[in-house]
XYZ file of C-alpha atoms in Angstrom:
604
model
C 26.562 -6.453 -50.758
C 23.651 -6.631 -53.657
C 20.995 -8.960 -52.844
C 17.870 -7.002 -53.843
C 14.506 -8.650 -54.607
C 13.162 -7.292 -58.002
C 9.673 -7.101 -58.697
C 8.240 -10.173 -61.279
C 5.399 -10.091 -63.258
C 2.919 -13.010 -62.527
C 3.754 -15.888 -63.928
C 1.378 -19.193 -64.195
C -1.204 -20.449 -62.226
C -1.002 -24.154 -61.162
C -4.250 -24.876 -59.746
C -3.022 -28.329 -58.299
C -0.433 -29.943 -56.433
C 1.574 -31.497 -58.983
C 4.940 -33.171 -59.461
C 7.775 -31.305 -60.973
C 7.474 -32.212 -65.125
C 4.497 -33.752 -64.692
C 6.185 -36.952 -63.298
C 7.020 -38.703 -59.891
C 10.564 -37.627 -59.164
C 13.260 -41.035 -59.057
C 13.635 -40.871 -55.189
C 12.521 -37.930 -53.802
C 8.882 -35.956 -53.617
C 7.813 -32.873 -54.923
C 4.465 -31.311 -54.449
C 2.970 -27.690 -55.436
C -0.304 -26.195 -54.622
C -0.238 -22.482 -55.685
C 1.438 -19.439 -53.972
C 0.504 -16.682 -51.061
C 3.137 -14.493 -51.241
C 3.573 -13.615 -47.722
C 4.122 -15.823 -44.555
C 2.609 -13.131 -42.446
C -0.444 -11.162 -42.433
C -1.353 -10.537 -45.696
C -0.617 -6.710 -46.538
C -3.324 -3.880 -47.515
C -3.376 -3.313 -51.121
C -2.834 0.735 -51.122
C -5.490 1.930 -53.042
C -4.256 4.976 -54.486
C -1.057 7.331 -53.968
C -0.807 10.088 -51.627
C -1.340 8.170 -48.444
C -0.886 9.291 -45.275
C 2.414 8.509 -44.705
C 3.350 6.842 -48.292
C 4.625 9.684 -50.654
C 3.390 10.332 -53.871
C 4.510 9.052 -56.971
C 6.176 11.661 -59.374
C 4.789 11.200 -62.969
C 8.611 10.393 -63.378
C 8.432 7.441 -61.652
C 5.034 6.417 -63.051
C 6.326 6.614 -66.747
C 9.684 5.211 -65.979
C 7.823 2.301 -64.518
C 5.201 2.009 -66.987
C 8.051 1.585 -69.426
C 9.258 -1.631 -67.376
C 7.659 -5.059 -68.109
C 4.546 -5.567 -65.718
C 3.221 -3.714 -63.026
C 6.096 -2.832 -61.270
C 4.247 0.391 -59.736
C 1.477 -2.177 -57.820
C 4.526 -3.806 -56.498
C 6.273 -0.605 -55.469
C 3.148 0.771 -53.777
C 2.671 -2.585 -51.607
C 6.255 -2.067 -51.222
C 5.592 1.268 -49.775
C 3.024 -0.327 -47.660
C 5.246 -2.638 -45.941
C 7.719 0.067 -45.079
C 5.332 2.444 -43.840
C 4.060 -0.274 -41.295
C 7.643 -0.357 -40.333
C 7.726 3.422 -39.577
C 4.909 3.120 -37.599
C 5.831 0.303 -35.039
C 6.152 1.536 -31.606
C 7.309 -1.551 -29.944
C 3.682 -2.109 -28.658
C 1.754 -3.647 -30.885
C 0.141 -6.951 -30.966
C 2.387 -9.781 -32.731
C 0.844 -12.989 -34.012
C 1.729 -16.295 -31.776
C 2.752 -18.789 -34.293
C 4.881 -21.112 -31.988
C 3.755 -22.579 -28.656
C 5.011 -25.330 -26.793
C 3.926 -28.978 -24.978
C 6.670 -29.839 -23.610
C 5.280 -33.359 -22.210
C 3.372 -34.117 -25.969
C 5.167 -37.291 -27.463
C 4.451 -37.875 -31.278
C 3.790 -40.936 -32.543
C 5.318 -40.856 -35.523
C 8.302 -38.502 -36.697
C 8.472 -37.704 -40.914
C 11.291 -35.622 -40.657
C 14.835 -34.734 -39.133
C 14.782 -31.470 -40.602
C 12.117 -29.596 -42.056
C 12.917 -26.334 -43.392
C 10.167 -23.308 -44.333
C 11.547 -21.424 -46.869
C 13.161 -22.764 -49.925
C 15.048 -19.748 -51.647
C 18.241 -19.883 -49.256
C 17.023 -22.875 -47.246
C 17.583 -25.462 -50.451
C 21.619 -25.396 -49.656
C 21.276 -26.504 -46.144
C 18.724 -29.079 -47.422
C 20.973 -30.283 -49.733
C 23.881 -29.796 -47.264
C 21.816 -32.329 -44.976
C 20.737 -34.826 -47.297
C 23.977 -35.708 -48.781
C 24.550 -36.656 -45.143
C 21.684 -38.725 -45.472
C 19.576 -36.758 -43.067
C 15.728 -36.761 -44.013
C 15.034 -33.309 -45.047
C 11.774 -31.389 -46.289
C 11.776 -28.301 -47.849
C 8.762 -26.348 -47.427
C 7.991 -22.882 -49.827
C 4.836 -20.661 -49.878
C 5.214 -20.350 -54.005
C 7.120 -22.115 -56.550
C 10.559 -22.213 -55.552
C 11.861 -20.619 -58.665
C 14.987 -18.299 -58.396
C 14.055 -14.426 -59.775
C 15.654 -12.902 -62.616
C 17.612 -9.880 -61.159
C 21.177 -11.659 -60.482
C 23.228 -12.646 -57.288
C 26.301 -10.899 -57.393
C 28.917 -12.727 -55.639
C 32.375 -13.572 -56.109
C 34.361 -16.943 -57.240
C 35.498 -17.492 -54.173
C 32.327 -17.692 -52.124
C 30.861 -19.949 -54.534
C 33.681 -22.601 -54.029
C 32.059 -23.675 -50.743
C 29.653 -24.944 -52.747
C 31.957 -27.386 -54.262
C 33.943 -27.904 -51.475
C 30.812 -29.596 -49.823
C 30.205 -31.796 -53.040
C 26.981 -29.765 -53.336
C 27.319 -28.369 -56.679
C 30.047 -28.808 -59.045
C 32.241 -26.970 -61.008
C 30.195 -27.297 -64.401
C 27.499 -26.377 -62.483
C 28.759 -23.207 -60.998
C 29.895 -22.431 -64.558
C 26.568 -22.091 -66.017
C 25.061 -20.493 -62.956
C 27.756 -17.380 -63.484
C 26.212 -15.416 -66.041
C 28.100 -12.042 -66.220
C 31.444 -11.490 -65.011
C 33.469 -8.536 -64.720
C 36.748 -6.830 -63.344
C 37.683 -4.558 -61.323
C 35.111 -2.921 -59.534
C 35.087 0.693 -57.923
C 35.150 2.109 -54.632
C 34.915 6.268 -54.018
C 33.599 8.793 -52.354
C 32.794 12.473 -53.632
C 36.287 13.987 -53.294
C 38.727 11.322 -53.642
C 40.826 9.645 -55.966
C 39.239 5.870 -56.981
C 40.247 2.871 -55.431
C 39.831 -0.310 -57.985
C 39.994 -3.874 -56.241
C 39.536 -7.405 -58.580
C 37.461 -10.018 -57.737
C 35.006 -8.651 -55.304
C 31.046 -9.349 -56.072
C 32.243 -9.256 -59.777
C 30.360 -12.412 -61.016
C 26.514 -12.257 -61.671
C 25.166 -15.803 -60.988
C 21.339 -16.376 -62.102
C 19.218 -17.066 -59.126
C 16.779 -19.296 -61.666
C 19.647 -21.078 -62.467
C 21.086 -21.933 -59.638
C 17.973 -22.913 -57.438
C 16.523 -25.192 -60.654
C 19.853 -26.909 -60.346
C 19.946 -27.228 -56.500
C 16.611 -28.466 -56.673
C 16.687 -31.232 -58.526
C 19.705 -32.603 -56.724
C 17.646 -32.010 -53.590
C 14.712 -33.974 -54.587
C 16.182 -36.532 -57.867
C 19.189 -36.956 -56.762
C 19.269 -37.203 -52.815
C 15.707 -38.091 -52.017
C 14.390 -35.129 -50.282
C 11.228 -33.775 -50.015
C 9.787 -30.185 -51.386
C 6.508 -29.027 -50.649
C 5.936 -25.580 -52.680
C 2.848 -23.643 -52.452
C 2.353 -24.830 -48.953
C 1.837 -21.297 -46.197
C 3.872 -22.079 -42.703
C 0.284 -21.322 -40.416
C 2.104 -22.450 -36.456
C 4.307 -24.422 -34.837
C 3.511 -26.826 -31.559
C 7.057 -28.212 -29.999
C 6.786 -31.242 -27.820
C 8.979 -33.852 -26.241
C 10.632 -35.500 -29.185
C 9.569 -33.151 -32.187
C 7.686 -30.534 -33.104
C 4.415 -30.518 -35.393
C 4.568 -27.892 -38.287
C 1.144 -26.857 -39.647
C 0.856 -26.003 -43.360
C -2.166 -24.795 -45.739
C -2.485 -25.186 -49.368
C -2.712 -22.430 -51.236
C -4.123 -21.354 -54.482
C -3.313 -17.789 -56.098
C -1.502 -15.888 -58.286
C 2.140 -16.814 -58.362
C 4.592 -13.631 -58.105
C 6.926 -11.657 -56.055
C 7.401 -8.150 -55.361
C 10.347 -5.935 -54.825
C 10.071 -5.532 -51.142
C 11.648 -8.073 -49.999
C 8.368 -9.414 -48.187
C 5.423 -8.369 -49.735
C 3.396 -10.067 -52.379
C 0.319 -10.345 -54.666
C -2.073 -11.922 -52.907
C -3.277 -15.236 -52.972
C -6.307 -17.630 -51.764
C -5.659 -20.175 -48.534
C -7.673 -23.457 -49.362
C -8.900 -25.863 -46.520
C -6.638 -28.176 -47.145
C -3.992 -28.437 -44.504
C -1.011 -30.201 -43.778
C 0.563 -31.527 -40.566
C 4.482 -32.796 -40.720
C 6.472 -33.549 -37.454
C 10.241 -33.124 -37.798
C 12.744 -33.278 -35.080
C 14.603 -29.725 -36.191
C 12.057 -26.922 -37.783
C 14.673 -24.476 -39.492
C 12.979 -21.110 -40.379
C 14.482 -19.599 -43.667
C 11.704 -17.465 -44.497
C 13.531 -14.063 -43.785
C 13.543 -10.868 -42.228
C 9.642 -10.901 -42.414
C 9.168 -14.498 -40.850
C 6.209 -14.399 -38.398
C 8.256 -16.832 -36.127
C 10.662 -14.052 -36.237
C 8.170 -11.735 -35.803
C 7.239 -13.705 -32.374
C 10.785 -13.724 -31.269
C 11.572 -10.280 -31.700
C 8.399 -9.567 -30.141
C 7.226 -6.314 -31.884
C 11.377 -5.198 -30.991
C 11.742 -2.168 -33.763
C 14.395 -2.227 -36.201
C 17.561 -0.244 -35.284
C 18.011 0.341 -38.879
C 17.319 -0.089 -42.324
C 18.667 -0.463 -45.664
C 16.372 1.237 -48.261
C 17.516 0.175 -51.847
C 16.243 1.354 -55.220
C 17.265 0.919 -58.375
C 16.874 -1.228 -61.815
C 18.285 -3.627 -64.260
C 17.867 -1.703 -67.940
C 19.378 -1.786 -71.293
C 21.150 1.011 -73.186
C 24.243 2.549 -74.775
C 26.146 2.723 -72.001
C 29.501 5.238 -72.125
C 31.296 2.206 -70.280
C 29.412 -1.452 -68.818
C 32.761 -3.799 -68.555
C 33.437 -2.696 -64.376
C 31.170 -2.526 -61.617
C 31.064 -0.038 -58.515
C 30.394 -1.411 -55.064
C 30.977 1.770 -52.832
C 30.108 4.976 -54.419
C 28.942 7.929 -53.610
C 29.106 11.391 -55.381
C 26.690 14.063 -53.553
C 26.568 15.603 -50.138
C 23.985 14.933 -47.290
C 20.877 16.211 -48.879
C 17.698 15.490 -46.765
C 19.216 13.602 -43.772
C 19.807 11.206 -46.613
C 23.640 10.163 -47.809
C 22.923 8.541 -51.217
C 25.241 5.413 -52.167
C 25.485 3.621 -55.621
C 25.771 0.689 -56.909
C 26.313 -0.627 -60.403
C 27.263 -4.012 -62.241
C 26.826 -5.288 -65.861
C 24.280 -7.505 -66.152
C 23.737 -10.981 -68.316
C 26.725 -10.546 -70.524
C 27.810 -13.976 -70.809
C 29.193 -14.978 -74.188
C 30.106 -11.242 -74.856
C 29.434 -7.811 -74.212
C 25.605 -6.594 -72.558
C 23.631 -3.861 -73.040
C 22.272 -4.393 -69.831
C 23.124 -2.590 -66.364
C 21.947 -2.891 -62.943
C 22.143 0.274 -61.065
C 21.300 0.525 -56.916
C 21.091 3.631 -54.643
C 20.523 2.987 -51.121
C 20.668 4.600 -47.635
C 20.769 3.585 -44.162
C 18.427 5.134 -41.931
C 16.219 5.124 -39.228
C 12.782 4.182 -39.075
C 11.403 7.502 -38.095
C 7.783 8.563 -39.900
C 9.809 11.994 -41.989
C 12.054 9.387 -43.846
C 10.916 9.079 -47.141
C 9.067 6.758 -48.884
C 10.362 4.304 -51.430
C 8.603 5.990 -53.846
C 9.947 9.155 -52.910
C 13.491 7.427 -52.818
C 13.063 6.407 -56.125
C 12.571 9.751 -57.320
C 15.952 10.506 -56.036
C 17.032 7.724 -57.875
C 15.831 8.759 -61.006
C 17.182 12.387 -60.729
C 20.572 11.658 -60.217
C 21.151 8.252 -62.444
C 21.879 10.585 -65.384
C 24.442 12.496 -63.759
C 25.905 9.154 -61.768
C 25.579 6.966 -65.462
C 25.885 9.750 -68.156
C 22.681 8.592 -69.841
C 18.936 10.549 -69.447
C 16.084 8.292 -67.976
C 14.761 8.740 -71.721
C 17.944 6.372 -73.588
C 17.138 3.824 -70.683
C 14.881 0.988 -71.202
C 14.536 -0.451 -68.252
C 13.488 -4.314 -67.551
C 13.290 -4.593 -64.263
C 12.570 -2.398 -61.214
C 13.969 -2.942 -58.098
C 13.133 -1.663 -54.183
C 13.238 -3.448 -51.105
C 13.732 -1.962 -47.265
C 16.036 -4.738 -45.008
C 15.548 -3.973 -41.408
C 18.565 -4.308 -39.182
C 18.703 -5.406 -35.530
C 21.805 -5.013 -33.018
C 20.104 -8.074 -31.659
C 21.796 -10.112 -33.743
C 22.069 -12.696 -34.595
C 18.698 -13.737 -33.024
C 18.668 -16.641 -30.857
C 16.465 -19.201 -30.498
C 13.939 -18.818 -27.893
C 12.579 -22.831 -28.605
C 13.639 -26.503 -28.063
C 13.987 -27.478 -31.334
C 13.607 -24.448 -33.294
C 16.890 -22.792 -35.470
C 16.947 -19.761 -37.445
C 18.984 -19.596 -41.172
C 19.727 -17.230 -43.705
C 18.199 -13.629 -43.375
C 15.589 -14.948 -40.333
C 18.779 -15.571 -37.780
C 20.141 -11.610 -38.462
C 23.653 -13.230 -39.452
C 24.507 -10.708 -42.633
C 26.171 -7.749 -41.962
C 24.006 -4.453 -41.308
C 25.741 -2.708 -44.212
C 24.729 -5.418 -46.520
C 21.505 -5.869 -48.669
C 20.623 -9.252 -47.862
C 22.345 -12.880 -46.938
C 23.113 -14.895 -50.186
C 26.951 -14.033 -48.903
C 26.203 -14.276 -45.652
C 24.522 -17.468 -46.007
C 27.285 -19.231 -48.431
C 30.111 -17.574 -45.656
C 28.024 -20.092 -42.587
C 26.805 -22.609 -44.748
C 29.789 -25.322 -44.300
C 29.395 -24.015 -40.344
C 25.517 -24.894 -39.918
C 25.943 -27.964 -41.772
C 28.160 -29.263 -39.306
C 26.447 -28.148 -36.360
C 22.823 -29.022 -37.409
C 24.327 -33.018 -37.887
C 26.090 -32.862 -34.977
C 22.943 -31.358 -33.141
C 20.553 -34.350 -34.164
C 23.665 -36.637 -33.480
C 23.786 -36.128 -30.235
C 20.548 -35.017 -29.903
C 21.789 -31.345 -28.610
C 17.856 -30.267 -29.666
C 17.551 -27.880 -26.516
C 16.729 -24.323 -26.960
C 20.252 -24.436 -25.071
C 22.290 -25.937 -27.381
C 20.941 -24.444 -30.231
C 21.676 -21.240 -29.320
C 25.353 -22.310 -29.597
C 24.819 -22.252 -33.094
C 23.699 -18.510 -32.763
C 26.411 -16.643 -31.054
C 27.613 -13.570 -30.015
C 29.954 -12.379 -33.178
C 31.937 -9.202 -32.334
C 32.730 -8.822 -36.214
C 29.546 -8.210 -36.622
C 28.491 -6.263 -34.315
C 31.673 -3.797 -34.336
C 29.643 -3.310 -38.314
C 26.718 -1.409 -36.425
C 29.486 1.672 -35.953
C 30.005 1.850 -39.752
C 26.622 1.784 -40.157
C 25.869 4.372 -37.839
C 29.034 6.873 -39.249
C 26.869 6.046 -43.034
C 23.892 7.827 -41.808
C 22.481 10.660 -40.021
C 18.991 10.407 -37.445
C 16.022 12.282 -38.816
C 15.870 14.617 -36.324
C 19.700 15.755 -36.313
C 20.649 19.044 -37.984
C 23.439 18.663 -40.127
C 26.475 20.884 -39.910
C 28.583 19.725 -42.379
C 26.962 17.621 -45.927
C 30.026 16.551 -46.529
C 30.702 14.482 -42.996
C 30.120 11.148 -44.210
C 31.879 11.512 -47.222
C 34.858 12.733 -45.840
C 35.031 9.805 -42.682
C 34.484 7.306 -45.465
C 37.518 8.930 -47.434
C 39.697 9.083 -44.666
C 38.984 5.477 -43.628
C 38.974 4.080 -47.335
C 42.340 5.315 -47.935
C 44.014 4.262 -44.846
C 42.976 0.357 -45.873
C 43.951 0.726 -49.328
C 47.302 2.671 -47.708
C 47.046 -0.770 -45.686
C 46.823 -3.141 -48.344
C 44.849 -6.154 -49.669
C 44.766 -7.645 -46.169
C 42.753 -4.692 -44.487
C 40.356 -3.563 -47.252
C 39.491 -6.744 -48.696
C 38.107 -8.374 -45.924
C 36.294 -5.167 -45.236
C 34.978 -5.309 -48.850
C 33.127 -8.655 -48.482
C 31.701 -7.824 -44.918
C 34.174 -9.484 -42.677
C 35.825 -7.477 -39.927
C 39.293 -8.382 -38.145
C 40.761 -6.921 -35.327
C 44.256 -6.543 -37.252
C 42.878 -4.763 -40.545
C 40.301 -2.615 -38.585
C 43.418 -1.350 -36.055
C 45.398 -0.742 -38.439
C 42.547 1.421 -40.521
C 41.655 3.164 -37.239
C 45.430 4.363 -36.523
C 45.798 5.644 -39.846
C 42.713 7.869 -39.211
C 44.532 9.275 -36.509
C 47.134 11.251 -38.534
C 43.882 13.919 -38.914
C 42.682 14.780 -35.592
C 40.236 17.533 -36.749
C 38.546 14.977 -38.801
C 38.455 12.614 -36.060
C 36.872 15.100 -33.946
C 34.357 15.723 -36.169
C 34.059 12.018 -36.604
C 33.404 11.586 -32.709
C 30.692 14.862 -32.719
C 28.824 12.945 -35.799
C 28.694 9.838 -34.458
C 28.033 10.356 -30.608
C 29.582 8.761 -27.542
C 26.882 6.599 -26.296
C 27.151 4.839 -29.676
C 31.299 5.231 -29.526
C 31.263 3.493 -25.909
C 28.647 0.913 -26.953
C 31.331 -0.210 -30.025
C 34.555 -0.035 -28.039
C 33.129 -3.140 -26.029
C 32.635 -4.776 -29.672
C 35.960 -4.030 -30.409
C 37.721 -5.052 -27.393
C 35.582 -8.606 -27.341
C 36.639 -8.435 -30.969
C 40.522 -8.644 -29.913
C 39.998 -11.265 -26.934
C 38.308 -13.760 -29.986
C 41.238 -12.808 -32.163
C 43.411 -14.042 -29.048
C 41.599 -16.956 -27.739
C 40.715 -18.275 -31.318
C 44.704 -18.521 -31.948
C 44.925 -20.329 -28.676
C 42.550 -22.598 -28.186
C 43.517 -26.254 -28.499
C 42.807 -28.570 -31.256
C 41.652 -31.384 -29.726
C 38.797 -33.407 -29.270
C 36.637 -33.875 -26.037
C 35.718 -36.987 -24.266
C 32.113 -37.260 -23.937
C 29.127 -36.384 -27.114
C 28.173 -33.331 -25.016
C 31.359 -32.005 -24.664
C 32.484 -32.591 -28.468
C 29.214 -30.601 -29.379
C 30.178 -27.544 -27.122
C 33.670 -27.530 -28.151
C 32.889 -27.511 -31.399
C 30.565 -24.640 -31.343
C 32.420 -22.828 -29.116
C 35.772 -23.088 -31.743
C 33.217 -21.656 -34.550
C 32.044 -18.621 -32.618
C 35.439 -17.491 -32.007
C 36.744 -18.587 -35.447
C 33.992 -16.498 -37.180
C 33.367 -13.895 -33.892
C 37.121 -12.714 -35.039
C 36.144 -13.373 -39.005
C 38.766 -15.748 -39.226
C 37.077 -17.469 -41.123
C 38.320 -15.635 -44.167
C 41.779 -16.832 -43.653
C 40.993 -20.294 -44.776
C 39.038 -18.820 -47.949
């Protein structure tokens, strides 16, 4: 589930578009210009601490961050800035237009099949597409150049990666740079529950997108603009026309997950017409932003936490679920932890996460606040004081989550991938998992969609559907938190539902809790977990009183749609239609119920 944007110092300043080495790539083109670090609005710089609404920072934070390389407190304060703008949305307020339509425009000319804005996730379908010989761009607002804080995913989900000829095995080799076994699940009260192979290998983000890139544009022939800003959209008859600008600036990234230093638009412009536009630029997008209309998050994942070095009492096994305090604040605090960069032996280094989910209500806390928190109980969660730590990074980020996913296209010839389509899981931190887990999917469907020219807002929404297993998630996410404006009767409620429910999959086996573990749901595994709650009815009333019927109701349609996919997914035919329309339907109507029941994990 750790995906968390880390905060980088600025690096260098290309004032130029350039090509990559200082050379025309063999087959492909590369250009640069210089980065804005937001494809929104940019945000306001928060000019001191104490803000209405943004919490002050403890003199523990400040030293703990002035201790990390750069300025991770300016990027925890625009951090703070971002999330307070979330608190305040009310539903109403004015969102940018960024796509319009024509539908009787016919371009001339058409560069593109695919052109893709935003490069960090959006490079696999790229190269996905172009080994199919598809003309793809990739377009990115900086330097598409992966962060330091790792990936941590497992064996298995890289293998897609191979599977499609993408990557190979060498390759994924080098790009795994700590690996570890078992990892850790448990709440405060119960016994642990150790599982192998599960987000236990650390792959380098640098790595990995330096590698994917120059297969992209050396090997395959495709096209990357960096430092190029996404300004609008216009969709016509037989394409649409993508607008870029230049930009010069600082290049770095903060740990919000969508804010940024900020950087300088040029005049220069850009106009490319592709036949597909595929937004990849996240959960911040401002296309997504215009889709979701000003719609407010139904929750959120706030994450701190950092990557530091020390003498660790133990740094050979990870934790992905674990919790050790009661409710304190409306808040139940979960950890994190993995060793990091320990290829070729043992680290010194440690990444450590604590996160929440909440609502977005103005008495939450702010990040800097949360990271307080964080700091007060890493000693007692790692057995080292925030003194032996030397920490290297600093990480924070708040991921919005909307039951209103995934999000469907609302354009002809518009598609949404990676974090901007809502497909990862609403317990998870982000969508490098979630993206590898579709990738071979949207491949397939994005071919098949310019083969048959299935460009419709229509069709393209097949390739967004429904998903029951993920929206039966929003109930776990909702039992993992408590609203702001709830008292609490009992601090130990979560803790104890997530006990109870933990230990009636691991009762279960490898084939309940696994799946669970990676963020796939089944209708066998989770009725099986369910009816081993039952043997406690007490706790299951308290269960029901915690979470709330209107919430209970709303998931027991989830789970029953869940159970008809799990049915009609086992019984639909495997054959092939007649006509080019029909073979495009079919085919997205097989993957919604293949991955609407997860059974997609079977074939892992």
């Amino acid at each position: 589930m750790a995906f968390v944007v880390e905060f980088v110092a600025g690096c260098g300043r290309p004032t130029k578009a350039h090509c990559r080495n200082g050379r025309s790539a063999r087959r492909g083109r590369y250009y640069t210009a210089a980065q804005r670090p937001s494809a929104n609005d940019p945000l306001p710089v928060v000019e001191a601490p104490g803000k209405k609404g943004v919490g002050n920072v403890s003199e523990r934070v400040r030293d703990f961050m002035r201790r990390a390389p750069g300025d991770p407190l300016s990027g925890l304060m625009r951090a703070d800035e971002m999330w307070l703008k979330m608190r305040m949305r009310t539903g109403k307020e004015h969102v940018r237009t960024v796509i319009d339509e024509t539908p009787s425009e016919d371009f001339a000319e058409i560069d593109f099949d695919v052109l893709i804005c935003g490069g960090s996730l959006g490079i696999f379908l790229a190269l996905a597409l172009a080994k199919r010989g598809i003309r793809v761009a990739v377009v990115e607002r900086g330097r598409l150049i992966g962060r330091d804080q790792e990936w941590n995913v497992s064996r298995k989900e890289m293998k897609i990666l191979i599977e499609m000829g993408l990557l190979t095995g060498e390759d994924i080799e080098e790009a795994i740079v700590s690996e570890f076994n078992p990892v850790r699940v448990s709440f405060k009260g119960m016994d642990d529950i150790h599982i192998s192979d599960i987000l236990n290998c650390g792959v380098s983000p640098k790595w990995l997108l330096e590698k994917a890139r120059t297969r992209f544009v050396e090997d395959l022939g495709g096209t990357l603009l960096e430092e190029h800003l996404f300004e609008n959209a216009r969709v016509g008859h037989n394409a649409v026309q993508v607008n870029l600008r230049v930009q010069s600036g600082a290049s770095g990234s903060l740990g919000s997950g969508g804010a940024g230093t900020e950087g300088e638009s040029s005049s220069e412009t850009v106009a490319l017409r592709a036949r597909l536009l595929v937004d990849a630029m996240g959960n911040f997008s401002p296309i997504v932003q215009q889709q979701r209309a000003g719609e407010i998050p139904e929750g959120v994942c706030l994450v701190v936490g950092s990557c530091a070095r020390a003498d660790w009492p133990s740094n050979d096994q990870g934790d992905l679920l674990y919790s050790f305090t009661p409710i304190e604040g409306n808040l139940q605090y979960f950890w994190e932890a993995f060793p990091s960069s320990s290829k070729g032996g043992p680290s010194d280094l440690r990444t450590t996460y604590m996160f929440s989910y909440l609502d977005t209500n103005m008495e939450r806390p702010s990040l800097a606040e949360f990271y307080d928190a964080y700091l007060n109980w890493l000693p007692e969660y790692q057995g080292k004081e925030i003194h032996e730590i030397e920490p290297i990074r600093a990480l924070f980020a708040a991921f919005p989550t909307y039951k209103n996913s995934p999000l469907r296209t609302k354009f002809d010839r518009l598609l949404m991938f990676g974090d901007s389509s809502g497909i990862q899981s609403p317990l998870s931190f982000g969508g490098f998992g979630a993206m590898l887990r579709h990738l071979r999917r949207i491949d397939l469907a994005v071919s098949e969609a310019l083969k048959y020219d299935a460009l419709d807002k229509g069709s393209l929404k097949l390739l967004s559907p429904y998903m029951p297993s993920l929206s039966v998630t929003w109930l776990f996410q909702r039992a993992m938190s408590v609203p702001a404006d709830r008292e609490v009767a009992d601090p130990d409620i979560i803790n104890k539902v997530l006990r109870s429910n933990f230990s009636a999959m691991d009762r279960m086996g490898d084939s309940t809790l696994r799946p669970f573990l990676q963020d796939v749901i089944q209708f066998p595994g989770l009725t099986r977990a369910i009816t081993g709650m039952m043997t406690d009815p007490v706790l299951v009333w308290k269960i029901l009183n915690h979470v709330g019927l209107a919430p209970l109701l709303d998931w027991w349609v989830h789970y029953v749609a869940l159970a008809i996919y799990d049915v009609r997914h086992r019984l639909l035919p495997d054959t092939e239609s007649s006509s080019s329309s029909s073979t495009f339907e079919h085919n997205r109507l097989r993957e919604s119920l293949k991955f609407g029941a997860g059974r997609d994990y079977d074939e892992d």
